[in-house]
RNA sequence: GCGGGCGUGAUGGAAUUGGUAGACAUAUCGGACUUAAAAUCCGUGGGCCGUAUGGCCGUGUGGGUUCGAGUCCCACCGCCCGCACCA
């Protein structure tokens, strides 16, 4: 007998699918459609095992939906703009486009052997001018619809390289290449007005029933709706034309605990002072040091500068509060000014202690030991829903929750004419400008007479020039000799092109819509979008829970407003699944200085759970670490496929862990997966030649088969791939041991192949054809469990005594509670526990359990 | 720092969502087949006590709710994801 040989059978079936056009998405009204999409990859150069897992999951769904009678759309493309291509050009020369397209070719070549059911005819890369030209058309439509704005934003400025840095290029507050201290600088930028949709994006989360609750919660917190008070502190002495400081606070109830006013270094008052006072200028320069991330701001040492200016408290004009410039206040938030209440905010308390400012509690706990912050305790910050005792209420009960107090405080302030209650959102507008070459050019022109003018649509795409160099920092578009110069689309006079390009999040915010009509002359084709949208199942990493998904939700709305998507697509992803990573053990030794040295898995021998190098040295095993090239704990899918075949890789990445969690890649696990597939192949080959007559064991096998159909179907439907695979293992064991007749075993083996076909499609096709299945298994209708074969007439119930399992009974399935109780109480173990007495209580959960309390 | 999540045998994990903890798989050990090895097949497989029937303990740690907790609540510890210019 020949053996399981994926190296010949996998290409054979891939060719068969190709020739039959099995996975070309077909629009037809006679079948329901199903659109399954995995987040498309960045073309980094090689696929990694995480891609294999991600795309295999999508493939299982796609193939399952195909066999349940759907027109399936399962496309693939490339998120191809971005910094790595420019960094490669800087480091090694060459052009970002060449680097990117070569990587795409490599990765496509690595992906195709996986046998994914992808409609490759729809493939595109976001750096194709055909794609980004349509993106420019969208930009122009958004601009005309008032969905885009221009204003200032803070960026990381590298004063040595004279360039804007991405957050990831700022390491410990220093530029990654220059090592210079980064400073925060303001620049005029383009913005999508996503904050206009804050309320809607928040409210609509409720309708996303098939999204993970945690993702919806993260988005809700990110959008961050808050109710607060906007009001002004009058200044004791006006300065440079300013006589008041506008603040927004979510805790107006603590207004009587106010201690100081804090303003951003970029606040208009701070800027005035900076221009006139070198000491203020020095402080502001110091305060602007470091990166722009929220994390950096929160973790930085809190610094303040006493301006000497004072404000009056709105409730008591004799009460004067000092105005500090503080480095932790961002101009982008609220009004760029706050009042500090040290008793009820730890950051304000640290600040107050550092600068010797007063601390006044406005409420204390209802009971228990409490050291007041004025006496050296921590800031008291209970949840707003907790009741506390107020020592300084204005118009509410002494015992009230923070929530009630805030509402009462807003009402009180409004009645006194001190400000007004407002609802604000944390969500900021989406700054899309990037001072980089390798992105979609922003299609506008700056004209001296006409101002900012959008490019004419017939001139799209505004293509990136090819003749650029990356030998000096900064954006090559800025210094390109001719590309910048153009004619104003409005008046025809000489003008300058915008040299900023778009954030790569823009590219990925509508690619799912483009897949429905990837060659259309407009961004989308409404008929195609009507048919294929929405994405029925979207699959990707949890790291995209907020930004990518929120931006896509905004884009879908904006595309609807501008007539590029139907109403129903305002929420473009019906269901979302976030999968875990693939991890791998790290093998580590130490050099003479105690520094870690890492070793590739293929250079390590595993014996008795220990790892040894070729020279016999034992290496430490660090399990389940995120794969990283520097730690050398990577496995190359290409090597796995050539060693075991794609089906083994696919089977393994699905088998060991629930899809939403991380899975640990182990050599022994991959080996075992391969052995199992070889066993299934052997089993099917034997069954193909079997001639045993029908017999008494047929029914037991078929019953088990129907149960397996049910379990595997449920598993696939609910993303329980690992559980489905466990059932398939169990059923393979049953089939291997079965003495049923040849016909029953053939039926069982064909069904087994069908149930395995979404995971191991090549092996499944091979078995299907071996056992005389009709056509391709990929097109065969999914097996349906026969309800009659699932019914059991008896059930085994565990008997607990005081919650501990002591015995079990087997009873008729529909036996009454009273009868079950009677049988349970008669059980030896129960009798022994009762010791002649009567039970205190008997709990009978039908079909589940009996618990006797003694 | 803030927001979100995760934690079960030597290992990856299962558990019908509050009802028999450890399915399925890996490592290990034992056996069959073989001159031998590989492959394959059968068995063992949380800890402790016991020849065994069985008993006690056990889901990161500590507490709580419940007839019953891996599952719910509170606190703590550890790890992971995100924090708006990485993709």
Coordinates of N, CA and C in Angstrom, one line a residue, chain A residues 279-433:
Chain A
X279 N 11.6 82.9 31.3 CA 11.5 81.9 32.3 C 10.3 80.9 31.9
X280 N 9.2 81.5 31.5 CA 8.1 80.8 31.1 C 8.5 80.0 29.8
X281 N 9.2 80.6 28.9 CA 9.6 80.0 27.7 C 10.5 78.8 28.0
X282 N 11.4 78.9 28.9 CA 12.2 77.8 29.3 C 11.4 76.6 29.9
X283 N 10.4 77.0 30.7 CA 9.6 75.9 31.3 C 8.8 75.2 30.2
X284 N 8.2 76.0 29.3 CA 7.4 75.4 28.2 C 8.2 74.5 27.4
X285 N 9.4 74.9 27.1 CA 10.3 74.1 26.3 C 10.5 72.8 27.0
X286 N 10.8 72.9 28.3 CA 11.0 71.7 29.1 C 9.7 70.8 29.1
X287 N 8.6 71.4 29.3 CA 7.3 70.7 29.4 C 7.0 70.0 28.0
X288 N 7.5 70.5 26.9 CA 7.1 70.0 25.6 C 8.1 68.8 25.3
X289 N 9.0 68.5 26.2 CA 9.9 67.4 25.9 C 9.2 66.1 26.0
X290 N 9.7 65.1 25.2 CA 9.1 63.8 25.2 C 8.0 63.6 24.2
X291 N 7.6 62.3 24.1 CA 6.7 62.0 23.0 C 5.3 62.4 23.3
X292 N 4.4 62.2 22.3 CA 3.0 62.7 22.3 C 2.0 61.6 22.9
X293 N 2.5 60.4 23.1 CA 1.5 59.4 23.5 C 1.0 59.6 24.9
X294 N -0.3 59.2 25.1 CA -0.9 59.4 26.3 C -0.2 58.7 27.4
X295 N 0.4 57.5 27.1 CA 1.2 56.8 28.1 C 2.4 57.6 28.5
X296 N 3.1 58.2 27.6 CA 4.3 59.0 28.0 C 3.9 60.2 28.8
X297 N 2.8 60.8 28.5 CA 2.3 62.0 29.3 C 1.9 61.6 30.7
X298 N 1.2 60.4 30.8 CA 0.8 60.0 32.1 C 1.9 59.5 33.0
X299 N 2.9 59.0 32.4 CA 4.0 58.4 33.2 C 5.1 59.5 33.5
X300 N 5.1 60.6 32.7 CA 6.2 61.6 32.9 C 6.1 62.2 34.2
X301 N 7.2 62.7 34.7 CA 7.1 63.4 36.0 C 6.2 64.7 35.8
X302 N 5.4 64.9 36.8 CA 4.4 66.0 36.7 C 5.2 67.3 37.1
X303 N 5.2 68.2 36.1 CA 5.9 69.5 36.3 C 4.9 70.6 36.2
X304 N 5.1 71.6 37.1 CA 4.3 72.8 37.0 C 5.1 74.1 37.1
X305 N 4.5 75.2 36.6 CA 5.2 76.5 36.7 C 4.2 77.5 37.2
X306 N 4.5 78.1 38.3 CA 3.5 79.1 38.9 C 3.7 80.4 38.1
X307 N 2.6 80.7 37.4 CA 2.6 81.9 36.5 C 2.5 83.2 37.3
X308 N 2.2 83.1 38.6 CA 1.9 84.2 39.4 C 0.6 84.8 39.2
X309 N -0.1 84.4 38.2 CA -1.5 84.9 37.9 C -2.5 84.1 38.8
X310 N -3.6 84.8 39.1 CA -4.6 84.2 39.9 C -6.0 84.3 39.4
X311 N -6.8 83.3 39.7 CA -8.2 83.3 39.4 C -9.1 83.4 40.6
X312 N -10.3 83.9 40.4 CA -11.2 83.9 41.5 C -12.1 82.7 41.5
X313 N -12.4 82.1 42.7 CA -13.4 81.0 42.7 C -14.8 81.5 42.4
X314 N -15.5 80.8 41.5 CA -16.8 81.4 41.1 C -17.8 81.5 42.3
X315 N -17.6 80.7 43.4 CA -18.6 80.7 44.5 C -18.2 81.7 45.5
X316 N -17.0 82.2 45.5 CA -16.4 83.0 46.6 C -15.3 83.9 46.0
X317 N -15.7 85.1 45.6 CA -14.7 85.9 44.8 C -13.5 86.3 45.6
X318 N -13.6 86.1 46.9 CA -12.4 86.5 47.7 C -11.3 85.4 47.7
X319 N -11.8 84.2 47.2 CA -11.0 83.0 47.2 C -10.2 83.0 45.9
X320 N -8.8 83.1 46.1 CA -8.0 83.2 44.9 C -7.2 81.9 44.6
X321 N -7.2 81.5 43.4 CA -6.5 80.2 43.0 C -5.3 80.5 42.1
X322 N -4.2 79.9 42.3 CA -3.0 80.2 41.4 C -3.2 79.5 40.1
X323 N -2.6 80.1 39.0 CA -2.6 79.4 37.7 C -1.2 78.9 37.5
X324 N -1.2 77.5 37.2 CA 0.1 76.9 36.9 C 0.0 76.4 35.4
X325 N 1.2 76.5 34.8 CA 1.3 75.8 33.5 C 1.8 74.4 33.9
X326 N 1.2 73.3 33.3 CA 1.5 72.0 33.7 C 1.7 71.1 32.5
X327 N 2.8 70.2 32.6 CA 3.1 69.5 31.4 C 2.2 68.3 31.1
X328 N 1.3 68.0 32.1 CA 0.4 66.8 31.8 C -0.9 67.2 31.3
X329 N -1.1 68.5 30.9 CA -2.4 68.9 30.4 C -2.2 69.2 28.9
X330 N -3.1 68.5 28.1 CA -3.0 68.5 26.6 C -3.9 69.5 26.1
X331 N -3.5 70.4 25.1 CA -4.4 71.3 24.5 C -5.5 70.7 23.7
X332 N -5.2 69.4 23.2 CA -6.2 68.7 22.4 C -7.4 68.3 23.2
X333 N -7.3 68.2 24.6 CA -8.4 67.7 25.4 C -9.2 68.9 25.9
X334 N -10.5 68.8 25.9 CA -11.4 69.8 26.5 C -11.0 71.2 26.1
X335 N -10.7 72.1 27.1 CA -10.3 73.4 26.8 C -8.8 73.7 27.0
X336 N -8.1 72.6 27.3 CA -6.7 72.8 27.6 C -6.4 73.4 28.9
X337 N -7.4 73.4 29.8 CA -7.3 73.9 31.2 C -8.1 73.1 32.1
X338 N -7.7 72.9 33.3 CA -8.4 72.2 34.4 C -8.4 72.9 35.7
X339 N -9.2 72.5 36.6 CA -9.0 72.9 38.0 C -8.5 71.7 38.7
X340 N -7.6 71.8 39.6 CA -7.1 70.7 40.4 C -7.8 70.5 41.7
X341 N -8.2 69.3 42.0 CA -8.8 69.0 43.3 C -8.0 67.9 43.9
X342 N -7.0 68.2 44.6 CA -6.0 67.2 45.1 C -6.7 66.1 46.0
X343 N -7.7 66.5 46.7 CA -8.3 65.5 47.7 C -8.9 64.3 46.9
X344 N -9.3 64.5 45.7 CA -10.0 63.4 45.0 C -9.4 63.1 43.6
X345 N -8.1 63.3 43.5 CA -7.4 62.9 42.2 C -6.0 62.8 42.6
X346 N -5.5 61.6 42.4 CA -4.1 61.3 42.9 C -3.1 62.1 42.2
X347 N -3.3 62.4 40.9 CA -2.3 63.2 40.1 C -2.3 64.6 40.7
X348 N -3.5 65.1 40.9 CA -3.6 66.5 41.5 C -3.0 66.6 42.9
X349 N -3.1 65.5 43.6 CA -2.6 65.4 45.0 C -1.1 65.4 44.9
X350 N -0.5 64.6 44.0 CA 1.0 64.6 43.9 C 1.5 66.0 43.5
X351 N 0.7 66.6 42.6 CA 1.1 68.0 42.2 C 1.0 69.0 43.3
X352 N -0.1 68.9 44.1 CA -0.3 69.9 45.2 C 0.8 69.7 46.2
X353 N 1.2 68.5 46.5 CA 2.2 68.2 47.5 C 3.6 68.8 47.0
X354 N 3.8 68.5 45.7 CA 5.1 69.0 45.2 C 5.2 70.5 45.3
X355 N 4.1 71.2 45.0 CA 4.2 72.7 45.0 C 3.5 73.4 46.2
X356 N 3.3 72.6 47.2 CA 2.8 73.2 48.5 C 1.5 73.8 48.4
X357 N 0.5 73.2 47.6 CA -0.8 73.8 47.4 C -1.8 73.1 48.4
X358 N -2.8 73.8 48.8 CA -3.8 73.3 49.8 C -4.5 72.1 49.3
X359 N -4.9 71.2 50.3 CA -5.7 70.0 50.0 C -7.0 70.1 50.8
X360 N -8.2 70.0 50.2 CA -9.4 70.1 50.9 C -10.3 69.0 50.5
X361 N -10.7 68.1 51.4 CA -11.6 67.0 51.0 C -13.0 67.6 50.9
X362 N -13.8 67.1 50.0 CA -15.2 67.5 49.9 C -16.2 66.4 50.3
X363 N -15.6 65.1 50.3 CA -16.4 64.0 50.8 C -15.5 63.0 51.4
X364 N -16.1 62.1 52.3 CA -15.4 61.1 53.0 C -16.2 59.8 52.9
X365 N -15.6 58.6 53.2 CA -16.3 57.4 53.2 C -17.4 57.4 54.2
X366 N -18.5 56.6 54.0 CA -19.6 56.5 54.9 C -19.1 55.9 56.2
X367 N -18.2 54.9 56.1 CA -17.8 54.3 57.4 C -16.3 53.8 57.2
X368 N -15.8 53.3 58.2 CA -14.4 52.7 58.1 C -13.3 53.7 58.3
X369 N -12.1 53.1 58.5 CA -11.0 54.0 58.7 C -10.6 54.7 57.5
X370 N -10.3 56.0 57.6 CA -10.0 56.8 56.5 C -9.0 57.9 56.9
X371 N -7.8 57.8 56.3 CA -6.9 58.9 56.5 C -7.1 60.0 55.5
X372 N -7.5 61.2 55.9 CA -7.8 62.2 55.0 C -6.5 62.6 54.2
X373 N -6.6 62.9 52.9 CA -5.5 63.3 52.1 C -4.8 64.6 52.8
X374 N -5.5 65.4 53.4 CA -4.9 66.6 54.1 C -4.0 66.1 55.2
X375 N -4.3 64.9 55.7 CA -3.4 64.3 56.8 C -2.4 63.3 56.3
X376 N -2.2 63.3 55.1 CA -1.1 62.5 54.5 C -1.6 61.2 53.9
X377 N -3.0 61.0 53.8 CA -3.5 59.8 53.1 C -3.5 60.0 51.6
X378 N -4.0 58.9 51.0 CA -4.1 58.9 49.5 C -5.3 59.7 49.1
X379 N -5.3 60.1 47.8 CA -6.5 60.8 47.3 C -7.7 59.8 47.4
X380 N -8.9 60.3 47.8 CA -10.0 59.4 47.9 C -10.9 59.5 46.6
X381 N -10.8 58.4 45.8 CA -11.5 58.4 44.5 C -12.3 57.1 44.4
X382 N -13.5 57.1 45.0 CA -14.3 55.9 44.9 C -15.1 55.9 43.6
X383 N -15.7 54.8 43.2 CA -16.5 54.8 42.0 C -17.6 55.8 42.1
X384 N -18.0 56.4 41.0 CA -19.0 57.5 41.1 C -20.4 57.0 41.6
X385 N -20.6 55.6 41.5 CA -21.8 55.0 41.9 C -21.9 54.8 43.4
X386 N -20.8 54.9 44.1 CA -20.8 54.7 45.5 C -21.3 55.9 46.3
X387 N -22.1 55.6 47.4 CA -22.5 56.6 48.3 C -21.4 57.1 49.2
X388 N -21.3 58.3 49.4 CA -20.2 58.9 50.3 C -20.9 59.9 51.2
X389 N -20.1 60.4 52.2 CA -20.6 61.4 53.1 C -20.0 62.7 52.7
X390 N -20.8 63.7 52.3 CA -20.3 65.0 51.8 C -20.0 65.9 53.0
X391 N -18.8 66.5 53.0 CA -18.5 67.5 54.0 C -18.7 68.9 53.4
X392 N -18.7 69.0 52.0 CA -18.9 70.3 51.4 C -19.9 70.2 50.2
X393 N -21.1 69.8 50.5 CA -22.1 69.7 49.4 C -22.6 71.2 49.1
X394 N -23.1 71.4 47.9 CA -23.8 72.7 47.7 C -25.3 72.6 47.9
X395 N -25.9 71.7 47.3 CA -27.4 71.6 47.4 C -27.9 70.2 47.4
X396 N -27.1 69.3 47.8 CA -27.6 67.9 47.9 C -27.4 67.3 49.2
X397 N -27.9 66.1 49.4 CA -28.0 65.4 50.7 C -26.5 65.1 51.2
X398 N -26.4 65.0 52.5 CA -25.1 64.8 53.0 C -24.6 63.4 52.6
X399 N -25.5 62.4 52.5 CA -25.1 61.1 51.9 C -25.7 61.0 50.5
X400 N -24.8 60.9 49.5 CA -25.2 60.9 48.1 C -24.1 60.2 47.3
X401 N -24.5 59.7 46.2 CA -23.5 59.1 45.3 C -22.8 60.2 44.5
X402 N -21.6 60.0 44.0 CA -20.9 60.9 43.1 C -21.8 61.3 41.9
X403 N -22.5 60.3 41.4 CA -23.4 60.6 40.2 C -24.4 61.7 40.6
X404 N -25.1 61.4 41.7 CA -26.2 62.3 42.1 C -25.6 63.7 42.3
X405 N -24.5 63.7 43.0 CA -23.8 65.0 43.3 C -23.4 65.8 42.1
X406 N -22.9 65.1 41.1 CA -22.5 65.8 39.8 C -23.7 66.4 39.2
X407 N -24.9 65.6 39.1 CA -26.1 66.2 38.5 C -26.5 67.4 39.3
X408 N -26.5 67.3 40.6 CA -27.0 68.4 41.4 C -26.1 69.6 41.3
X409 N -24.8 69.3 41.2 CA -23.8 70.4 41.1 C -24.0 71.2 39.8
X410 N -24.3 70.4 38.7 CA -24.5 71.1 37.4 C -25.7 72.0 37.5
X411 N -26.8 71.4 38.0 CA -28.0 72.2 38.1 C -27.8 73.4 39.0
X412 N -27.1 73.3 40.1 CA -26.8 74.4 41.0 C -26.0 75.5 40.2
X413 N -24.9 75.1 39.5 CA -24.1 76.0 38.8 C -24.9 76.8 37.8
X414 N -25.7 76.0 37.0 CA -26.5 76.7 36.0 C -27.4 77.7 36.6
X415 N -28.0 77.4 37.7 CA -29.0 78.3 38.4 C -28.2 79.6 38.9
X416 N -26.9 79.4 39.2 CA -26.2 80.6 39.6 C -25.5 81.3 38.5
X417 N -25.7 80.8 37.3 CA -25.1 81.4 36.1 C -23.6 81.1 36.0
X418 N -23.2 80.0 36.7 CA -21.8 79.6 36.5 C -21.7 78.5 35.6
X419 N -21.4 78.8 34.3 CA -21.2 77.7 33.3 C -22.5 77.0 33.0
X420 N -22.3 75.9 32.2 CA -23.5 75.1 31.8 C -23.0 73.6 31.6
X421 N -24.0 72.7 31.9 CA -23.7 71.3 31.7 C -23.5 70.9 30.3
X422 N -22.5 70.1 30.0 CA -22.3 69.7 28.6 C -21.9 68.2 28.6
X423 N -22.3 67.5 27.5 CA -21.8 66.2 27.3 C -20.6 66.2 26.3
X424 N -19.5 65.6 26.8 CA -18.3 65.6 25.9 C -17.9 64.2 25.6
X425 N -17.1 64.1 24.6 CA -16.5 62.8 24.3 C -15.0 62.9 24.3
X426 N -14.4 61.8 24.7 CA -13.0 61.7 24.7 C -12.4 61.5 23.3
X427 N -13.2 60.9 22.4 CA -12.8 60.7 21.0 C -12.4 62.0 20.3
X428 N -11.2 61.9 19.8 CA -10.7 63.1 19.0 C -10.8 62.9 17.5
X429 N -10.8 64.0 16.8 CA -10.8 63.8 15.3 C -9.5 63.0 14.9
X430 N -9.7 62.4 13.7 CA -8.7 61.5 13.2 C -7.7 62.2 12.3
X431 N -6.5 62.5 12.8 CA -5.5 63.2 12.0 C -5.0 62.2 11.0
X432 N -5.1 62.6 9.7 CA -4.7 61.6 8.7 C -3.4 62.0 8.0
X433 N -2.9 63.2 8.2 CA -1.7 63.6 7.5 C -0.5 62.9 8.0

